[in-house]
Amino acid sequence: MNRQTRTLYFIPYMLWIVVFVIAPIILILYYSFFNIEGQFSLENYQKFFSPVYLKMTISSFWYAFLITAFSLLIGYPTALLLTRTKHKQLWLLLIILPTWINLLLKTYAFLGIFGTYGPVNDLFVFFGMSAKQLLFTDFSFVFVSVYIFIPFMILPIFNAVDKLNPSLIAAASDLGATPLTVFRRVIFPLTLNGVKIGCQAVFIPALSLFMITRLIAGNRVITLGTAIEQNFLVIQDWGMGATIAVFLIIAMAIIMMLTGNRKRGML
C-alpha cells in the first residue's frame, strides 16, 4: 500500500475523531466557562471544589472502585474456568448475550426482582424470614451495576488466559511450584494486560453512572453522572454540567494512562 492510499484511508478516521471526539470535548470545555446566566465566569470551577461536589466526586470513585473490584473478583475465576471447559466459546457467548439487551430493560427487570413482592423476597418468606427492602440501597445499586458490567471484565481476561502458553504452567508445576504459586508467579502476571483492560472497561463507565442511580438506588447514591444529568436536564445549568464533565474526562484520561500498557525499550 503506497503513501497516497494510506492517506486516503486515514482521512475518514481523522474526520470521525475530529467530529465525534475533539469537537464535543472543545464544546464541553467552552460551556464550562459560562454560569447559569450565560456570563463568562470561573464560578463553575470554584463551585466544583466546594465540599458538596468534592464529596460527590469521592463517592463516585468509591462506588466505581467497588463495582470494579467485585467484577474482578467474580470475573477472573469465571474467565479462568471458562478456558478449561469443553464448550468455552458457547459459555462465553451466553455471558456476553445479556449485553445485547437494552440497559433500561435490564434495569427495570431488577425493579421487579428486588421489589417487595419480587422473587427474592418471596424466597426470604419461603425460608421463614421477613421481606427485606432491597431496592433503593447501596447493595442493590452495586449488585445491578456489577451484573451489567461483569461481561466487560470477563471478556478481556478470558482472551488473555486463553492465549496463555500451557507449557509455561506445566513447566512451573514440574519445577515443584504449588497451584497457588503457579497462579501468582505465572498465570496472573501474564494475564495482567487483560485485567487492566477489564478494569478500564468497568471503572470508566461506572464512574459516570446516572440511570441506575435513579432507578435502582432511588437517588440515595449520587454520582458525578447523576450531577451532570441533573444540571443539563433539570436545573438547565449547562455550564456546571459541562464543568463536571471536564473533570470527569480528565479523571478518565488519567485512569487510562495509569492502567495503559507501557512498553519498555530494549537495552
mmCIF file of C-alpha atoms in Angstrom:
data_model
loop_
_atom_site.group_PDB
_atom_site.id
_atom_site.type_symbol
_atom_site.label_atom_id
_atom_site.label_comp_id
_atom_site.label_asym_id
_atom_site.label_seq_id
_atom_site.Cartn_x
_atom_site.Cartn_y
_atom_site.Cartn_z
ATOM 1 C CA MET A 1 0.000 0.000 0.000
ATOM 2 C CA ASN A 2 1.548 3.294 -1.107
ATOM 3 C CA ARG A 3 1.560 6.525 0.868
ATOM 4 C CA GLN A 4 -1.277 8.122 -1.111
ATOM 5 C CA THR A 5 -3.577 5.164 -0.454
ATOM 6 C CA ARG A 6 -2.759 5.179 3.268
ATOM 7 C CA THR A 7 -3.560 8.890 3.410
ATOM 8 C CA LEU A 8 -6.891 8.255 1.664
ATOM 9 C CA TYR A 9 -7.854 5.649 4.261
ATOM 10 C CA PHE A 10 -6.643 7.899 7.079
ATOM 11 C CA ILE A 11 -8.958 10.812 6.165
ATOM 12 C CA PRO A 12 -12.275 9.182 7.290
ATOM 13 C CA TYR A 13 -10.661 8.148 10.568
ATOM 14 C CA MET A 14 -9.453 11.684 11.267
ATOM 15 C CA LEU A 15 -12.823 13.163 10.332
ATOM 16 C CA TRP A 16 -14.527 10.791 12.770
ATOM 17 C CA ILE A 17 -12.092 11.701 15.580
ATOM 18 C CA VAL A 18 -12.468 15.443 14.952
ATOM 19 C CA VAL A 19 -16.277 15.451 14.689
ATOM 20 C CA PHE A 20 -17.179 12.944 17.395
ATOM 21 C CA VAL A 21 -14.266 13.246 19.875
ATOM 22 C CA ILE A 22 -12.323 16.507 19.635
ATOM 23 C CA ALA A 23 -15.244 18.818 18.764
ATOM 24 C CA PRO A 24 -17.512 17.615 21.632
ATOM 25 C CA ILE A 25 -14.657 17.970 24.149
ATOM 26 C CA ILE A 26 -13.950 21.525 22.943
ATOM 27 C CA LEU A 27 -17.690 22.319 23.160
ATOM 28 C CA ILE A 28 -17.898 20.987 26.723
ATOM 29 C CA LEU A 29 -14.807 22.969 27.710
ATOM 30 C CA TYR A 30 -16.335 26.113 26.125
ATOM 31 C CA TYR A 31 -19.641 25.801 28.005
ATOM 32 C CA SER A 32 -17.826 25.192 31.307
ATOM 33 C CA PHE A 33 -16.735 28.841 31.384
ATOM 34 C CA PHE A 34 -20.301 30.196 31.420
ATOM 35 C CA ASN A 35 -22.504 30.440 34.500
ATOM 36 C CA ILE A 36 -26.249 29.829 34.632
ATOM 37 C CA GLU A 37 -26.933 33.419 33.439
ATOM 38 C CA GLY A 38 -24.792 32.833 30.368
ATOM 39 C CA GLN A 39 -21.972 35.113 31.505
ATOM 40 C CA PHE A 40 -18.290 34.220 31.123
ATOM 41 C CA SER A 41 -17.047 33.226 34.566
ATOM 42 C CA LEU A 42 -14.874 30.835 36.578
ATOM 43 C CA GLU A 43 -17.738 30.379 39.031
ATOM 44 C CA ASN A 44 -18.388 26.790 37.956
ATOM 45 C CA TYR A 45 -14.818 25.711 38.678
ATOM 46 C CA GLN A 46 -14.932 27.377 42.095
ATOM 47 C CA LYS A 47 -18.222 25.626 42.826
ATOM 48 C CA PHE A 48 -16.806 22.246 41.793
ATOM 49 C CA PHE A 49 -14.175 22.450 44.555
ATOM 50 C CA SER A 50 -16.832 23.089 47.180
ATOM 51 C CA PRO A 51 -17.461 20.366 49.828
ATOM 52 C CA VAL A 52 -20.677 19.218 48.084
ATOM 53 C CA TYR A 53 -19.057 18.363 44.766
ATOM 54 C CA LEU A 54 -15.845 17.055 46.336
ATOM 55 C CA LYS A 55 -17.926 14.654 48.440
ATOM 56 C CA MET A 56 -19.814 13.630 45.291
ATOM 57 C CA THR A 57 -16.514 13.011 43.471
ATOM 58 C CA ILE A 58 -15.181 10.823 46.297
ATOM 59 C CA SER A 59 -18.483 8.916 46.355
ATOM 60 C CA SER A 60 -18.320 8.351 42.582
ATOM 61 C CA PHE A 61 -14.782 6.972 42.774
ATOM 62 C CA TRP A 62 -15.664 4.793 45.756
ATOM 63 C CA TYR A 63 -18.654 3.170 44.061
ATOM 64 C CA ALA A 64 -16.737 2.776 40.787
ATOM 65 C CA PHE A 65 -13.958 1.070 42.757
ATOM 66 C CA LEU A 66 -16.429 -1.283 44.468
ATOM 67 C CA ILE A 67 -18.096 -2.191 41.163
ATOM 68 C CA THR A 68 -14.707 -2.813 39.528
ATOM 69 C CA ALA A 69 -13.369 -4.814 42.495
ATOM 70 C CA PHE A 70 -16.410 -7.111 42.688
ATOM 71 C CA SER A 71 -16.424 -7.525 38.899
ATOM 72 C CA LEU A 72 -12.749 -8.551 39.029
ATOM 73 C CA LEU A 73 -13.223 -10.928 41.980
ATOM 74 C CA ILE A 74 -16.054 -12.693 40.151
ATOM 75 C CA GLY A 75 -14.826 -12.221 36.588
ATOM 76 C CA TYR A 76 -11.274 -13.547 36.901
ATOM 77 C CA PRO A 77 -12.171 -17.003 38.301
ATOM 78 C CA THR A 78 -15.029 -17.190 35.791
ATOM 79 C CA ALA A 79 -12.709 -16.435 32.872
ATOM 80 C CA LEU A 80 -10.178 -18.947 34.219
ATOM 81 C CA LEU A 81 -12.877 -21.609 34.496
ATOM 82 C CA LEU A 82 -14.247 -20.868 31.016
ATOM 83 C CA THR A 83 -10.883 -21.531 29.372
ATOM 84 C CA ARG A 84 -10.892 -25.030 30.871
ATOM 85 C CA THR A 85 -14.436 -26.013 29.883
ATOM 86 C CA LYS A 86 -15.228 -28.123 26.850
ATOM 87 C CA HIS A 87 -17.537 -25.663 25.083
ATOM 88 C CA LYS A 88 -15.861 -22.451 26.200
ATOM 89 C CA GLN A 89 -16.978 -20.365 23.226
ATOM 90 C CA LEU A 90 -20.611 -21.290 23.842
ATOM 91 C CA TRP A 91 -20.388 -20.403 27.535
ATOM 92 C CA LEU A 92 -18.655 -17.138 26.659
ATOM 93 C CA LEU A 93 -21.467 -16.313 24.247
ATOM 94 C CA LEU A 94 -24.054 -16.924 26.983
ATOM 95 C CA ILE A 95 -22.188 -14.500 29.247
ATOM 96 C CA ILE A 96 -21.950 -11.833 26.537
ATOM 97 C CA LEU A 97 -25.576 -12.307 25.412
ATOM 98 C CA PRO A 98 -27.113 -10.052 28.127
ATOM 99 C CA THR A 99 -25.062 -7.115 26.803
ATOM 100 C CA TRP A 100 -27.203 -7.226 23.659
ATOM 101 C CA ILE A 101 -30.303 -6.402 25.717
ATOM 102 C CA ASN A 102 -31.183 -2.753 26.259
ATOM 103 C CA LEU A 103 -29.725 -1.395 29.501
ATOM 104 C CA LEU A 104 -33.015 0.214 30.515
ATOM 105 C CA LEU A 105 -34.879 -3.083 30.138
ATOM 106 C CA LYS A 106 -32.351 -4.910 32.327
ATOM 107 C CA THR A 107 -32.591 -2.203 34.969
ATOM 108 C CA TYR A 108 -36.395 -2.336 35.014
ATOM 109 C CA ALA A 109 -36.200 -6.129 35.341
ATOM 110 C CA PHE A 110 -34.339 -5.734 38.622
ATOM 111 C CA LEU A 111 -37.061 -3.405 39.898
ATOM 112 C CA GLY A 112 -39.339 -6.434 39.787
ATOM 113 C CA ILE A 113 -36.738 -8.921 41.039
ATOM 114 C CA PHE A 114 -35.767 -6.841 44.090
ATOM 115 C CA GLY A 115 -39.249 -5.406 44.684
ATOM 116 C CA THR A 116 -41.291 -6.001 47.834
ATOM 117 C CA TYR A 117 -43.309 -8.737 46.108
ATOM 118 C CA GLY A 118 -40.478 -9.894 43.865
ATOM 119 C CA PRO A 119 -38.974 -13.403 43.671
ATOM 120 C CA VAL A 120 -36.083 -12.575 46.030
ATOM 121 C CA ASN A 121 -38.417 -11.503 48.834
ATOM 122 C CA ASP A 122 -40.679 -14.470 48.063
ATOM 123 C CA LEU A 123 -37.623 -16.666 48.676
ATOM 124 C CA PHE A 124 -36.989 -14.948 52.010
ATOM 125 C CA VAL A 125 -40.607 -15.532 53.083
ATOM 126 C CA PHE A 126 -40.410 -19.179 51.966
ATOM 127 C CA PHE A 127 -37.474 -19.738 54.337
ATOM 128 C CA GLY A 128 -39.329 -18.068 57.202
ATOM 129 C CA MET A 129 -37.686 -14.651 57.006
ATOM 130 C CA SER A 130 -39.443 -11.323 56.676
ATOM 131 C CA ALA A 131 -39.415 -9.361 53.418
ATOM 132 C CA LYS A 132 -36.446 -7.014 53.030
ATOM 133 C CA GLN A 133 -36.161 -3.571 51.499
ATOM 134 C CA LEU A 134 -33.677 -4.417 48.733
ATOM 135 C CA LEU A 135 -34.383 -1.589 46.322
ATOM 136 C CA PHE A 136 -33.002 1.912 46.896
ATOM 137 C CA THR A 137 -29.991 0.616 48.801
ATOM 138 C CA ASP A 138 -26.240 0.606 48.213
ATOM 139 C CA PHE A 139 -26.386 -3.176 47.887
ATOM 140 C CA SER A 140 -28.911 -3.149 45.032
ATOM 141 C CA PHE A 141 -27.004 -0.400 43.217
ATOM 142 C CA VAL A 142 -23.665 -2.226 43.379
ATOM 143 C CA PHE A 143 -25.248 -5.608 42.609
ATOM 144 C CA VAL A 144 -27.061 -4.414 39.469
ATOM 145 C CA SER A 145 -24.017 -2.435 38.307
ATOM 146 C CA VAL A 146 -21.750 -5.483 38.689
ATOM 147 C CA TYR A 147 -24.278 -7.624 36.794
ATOM 148 C CA ILE A 148 -24.328 -5.126 33.923
ATOM 149 C CA PHE A 149 -20.561 -4.576 33.698
ATOM 150 C CA ILE A 150 -19.160 -8.014 34.503
ATOM 151 C CA PRO A 151 -19.178 -9.299 30.880
ATOM 152 C CA PHE A 152 -16.800 -6.442 30.004
ATOM 153 C CA MET A 153 -14.454 -7.688 32.710
ATOM 154 C CA ILE A 154 -14.671 -11.357 31.764
ATOM 155 C CA LEU A 155 -14.064 -10.976 28.015
ATOM 156 C CA PRO A 156 -10.554 -9.376 28.045
ATOM 157 C CA ILE A 157 -9.404 -11.635 30.882
ATOM 158 C CA PHE A 158 -10.722 -14.685 29.021
ATOM 159 C CA ASN A 159 -8.802 -13.666 25.891
ATOM 160 C CA ALA A 160 -5.604 -13.165 27.916
ATOM 161 C CA VAL A 161 -5.915 -16.515 29.721
ATOM 162 C CA ASP A 162 -6.911 -18.351 26.551
ATOM 163 C CA LYS A 163 -3.738 -17.147 24.779
ATOM 164 C CA LEU A 164 -1.534 -18.261 27.657
ATOM 165 C CA ASN A 165 1.001 -20.935 26.663
ATOM 166 C CA PRO A 166 0.079 -24.129 28.618
ATOM 167 C CA SER A 167 3.691 -25.282 28.561
ATOM 168 C CA LEU A 168 4.626 -22.428 30.920
ATOM 169 C CA ILE A 169 2.152 -23.689 33.514
ATOM 170 C CA ALA A 170 3.333 -27.280 33.015
ATOM 171 C CA ALA A 171 6.984 -26.229 33.384
ATOM 172 C CA ALA A 172 6.250 -24.356 36.633
ATOM 173 C CA SER A 173 4.424 -27.400 38.023
ATOM 174 C CA ASP A 174 7.280 -29.719 37.005
ATOM 175 C CA LEU A 175 9.703 -27.467 38.877
ATOM 176 C CA GLY A 176 7.716 -28.013 42.072
ATOM 177 C CA ALA A 177 5.532 -24.905 42.183
ATOM 178 C CA THR A 178 2.211 -25.256 44.009
ATOM 179 C CA PRO A 179 -1.034 -24.302 42.194
ATOM 180 C CA LEU A 180 -1.149 -21.045 44.185
ATOM 181 C CA THR A 181 2.440 -20.228 43.252
ATOM 182 C CA VAL A 182 1.756 -21.050 39.594
ATOM 183 C CA PHE A 183 -1.166 -18.651 39.628
ATOM 184 C CA ARG A 184 0.732 -15.921 41.498
ATOM 185 C CA ARG A 185 4.023 -16.148 39.579
ATOM 186 C CA VAL A 186 2.918 -17.315 36.110
ATOM 187 C CA ILE A 187 -0.778 -17.038 35.260
ATOM 188 C CA PHE A 188 -1.681 -13.684 36.837
ATOM 189 C CA PRO A 189 1.411 -11.702 35.678
ATOM 190 C CA LEU A 190 0.986 -12.971 32.108
ATOM 191 C CA THR A 191 -2.716 -12.056 32.060
ATOM 192 C CA LEU A 192 -2.289 -8.675 33.745
ATOM 193 C CA ASN A 193 -2.929 -6.799 30.498
ATOM 194 C CA GLY A 194 -6.364 -8.436 30.271
ATOM 195 C CA VAL A 195 -7.062 -7.393 33.868
ATOM 196 C CA LYS A 196 -6.077 -3.796 33.085
ATOM 197 C CA ILE A 197 -8.328 -3.671 30.018
ATOM 198 C CA GLY A 198 -11.199 -5.168 32.010
ATOM 199 C CA CYS A 199 -10.731 -2.640 34.816
ATOM 200 C CA GLN A 200 -10.739 0.195 32.291
ATOM 201 C CA ALA A 201 -13.899 -1.146 30.645
ATOM 202 C CA VAL A 202 -15.692 -1.286 34.002
ATOM 203 C CA PHE A 203 -14.270 1.572 36.097
ATOM 204 C CA ILE A 204 -14.584 4.343 33.495
ATOM 205 C CA PRO A 205 -18.316 3.891 32.675
ATOM 206 C CA ALA A 206 -19.077 3.092 36.346
ATOM 207 C CA LEU A 207 -17.664 6.492 37.236
ATOM 208 C CA SER A 208 -20.389 8.271 35.266
ATOM 209 C CA LEU A 209 -23.466 6.144 36.004
ATOM 210 C CA PHE A 210 -26.738 8.021 36.321
ATOM 211 C CA MET A 211 -29.687 5.904 35.149
ATOM 212 C CA ILE A 212 -29.060 3.040 37.588
ATOM 213 C CA THR A 213 -28.664 5.530 40.435
ATOM 214 C CA ARG A 214 -32.086 6.950 39.564
ATOM 215 C CA LEU A 215 -33.997 3.692 39.186
ATOM 216 C CA ILE A 216 -32.245 1.199 41.469
ATOM 217 C CA ALA A 217 -30.688 3.434 44.141
ATOM 218 C CA GLY A 218 -33.555 5.919 44.162
ATOM 219 C CA ASN A 219 -31.144 8.867 44.250
ATOM 220 C CA ARG A 220 -29.692 7.590 47.548
ATOM 221 C CA VAL A 221 -26.435 7.226 45.609
ATOM 222 C CA ILE A 222 -25.378 10.475 43.947
ATOM 223 C CA THR A 223 -22.532 10.285 41.443
ATOM 224 C CA LEU A 224 -20.920 12.712 39.021
ATOM 225 C CA GLY A 225 -23.005 11.208 36.235
ATOM 226 C CA THR A 226 -26.179 11.974 38.197
ATOM 227 C CA ALA A 227 -24.990 15.541 38.780
ATOM 228 C CA ILE A 228 -24.296 16.049 35.061
ATOM 229 C CA GLU A 229 -27.745 14.745 34.136
ATOM 230 C CA GLN A 230 -29.400 16.952 36.756
ATOM 231 C CA ASN A 231 -27.546 20.110 35.688
ATOM 232 C CA PHE A 232 -28.255 19.620 31.998
ATOM 233 C CA LEU A 233 -31.859 18.383 32.130
ATOM 234 C CA VAL A 234 -33.342 19.618 35.415
ATOM 235 C CA ILE A 235 -31.577 22.790 36.542
ATOM 236 C CA GLN A 236 -30.646 23.772 32.972
ATOM 237 C CA ASP A 237 -27.232 24.901 34.210
ATOM 238 C CA TRP A 238 -25.246 23.698 31.219
ATOM 239 C CA GLY A 239 -22.093 25.439 32.412
ATOM 240 C CA MET A 240 -21.933 23.493 35.682
ATOM 241 C CA GLY A 241 -22.820 20.255 33.929
ATOM 242 C CA ALA A 242 -20.038 20.869 31.415
ATOM 243 C CA THR A 243 -17.573 21.655 34.225
ATOM 244 C CA ILE A 244 -18.283 18.336 35.938
ATOM 245 C CA ALA A 245 -17.895 16.609 32.569
ATOM 246 C CA VAL A 246 -14.480 18.274 32.082
ATOM 247 C CA PHE A 247 -13.193 16.883 35.368
ATOM 248 C CA LEU A 248 -14.723 13.509 34.541
ATOM 249 C CA ILE A 249 -12.890 13.448 31.193
ATOM 250 C CA ILE A 250 -9.626 14.385 32.933
ATOM 251 C CA ALA A 251 -10.140 11.612 35.501
ATOM 252 C CA MET A 252 -10.842 9.066 32.767
ATOM 253 C CA ALA A 253 -7.727 10.125 30.837
ATOM 254 C CA ILE A 254 -5.577 9.754 33.967
ATOM 255 C CA ILE A 255 -7.043 6.296 34.647
ATOM 256 C CA MET A 256 -6.323 5.189 31.081
ATOM 257 C CA MET A 257 -2.730 6.406 31.359
ATOM 258 C CA LEU A 258 -2.204 4.683 34.707
ATOM 259 C CA THR A 259 -3.648 1.367 33.519
ATOM 260 C CA GLY A 260 -2.263 1.539 29.982
ATOM 261 C CA ASN A 261 0.417 -0.813 28.706
ATOM 262 C CA ARG A 262 3.940 0.515 28.951
ATOM 263 C CA LYS A 263 6.465 -0.933 26.546
ATOM 264 C CA ARG A 264 9.978 -0.965 27.838
ATOM 265 C CA GLY A 265 12.723 -0.147 25.445
ATOM 266 C CA MET A 266 15.346 -2.700 24.607
ATOM 267 C CA LEU A 267 18.680 -2.052 26.297
#
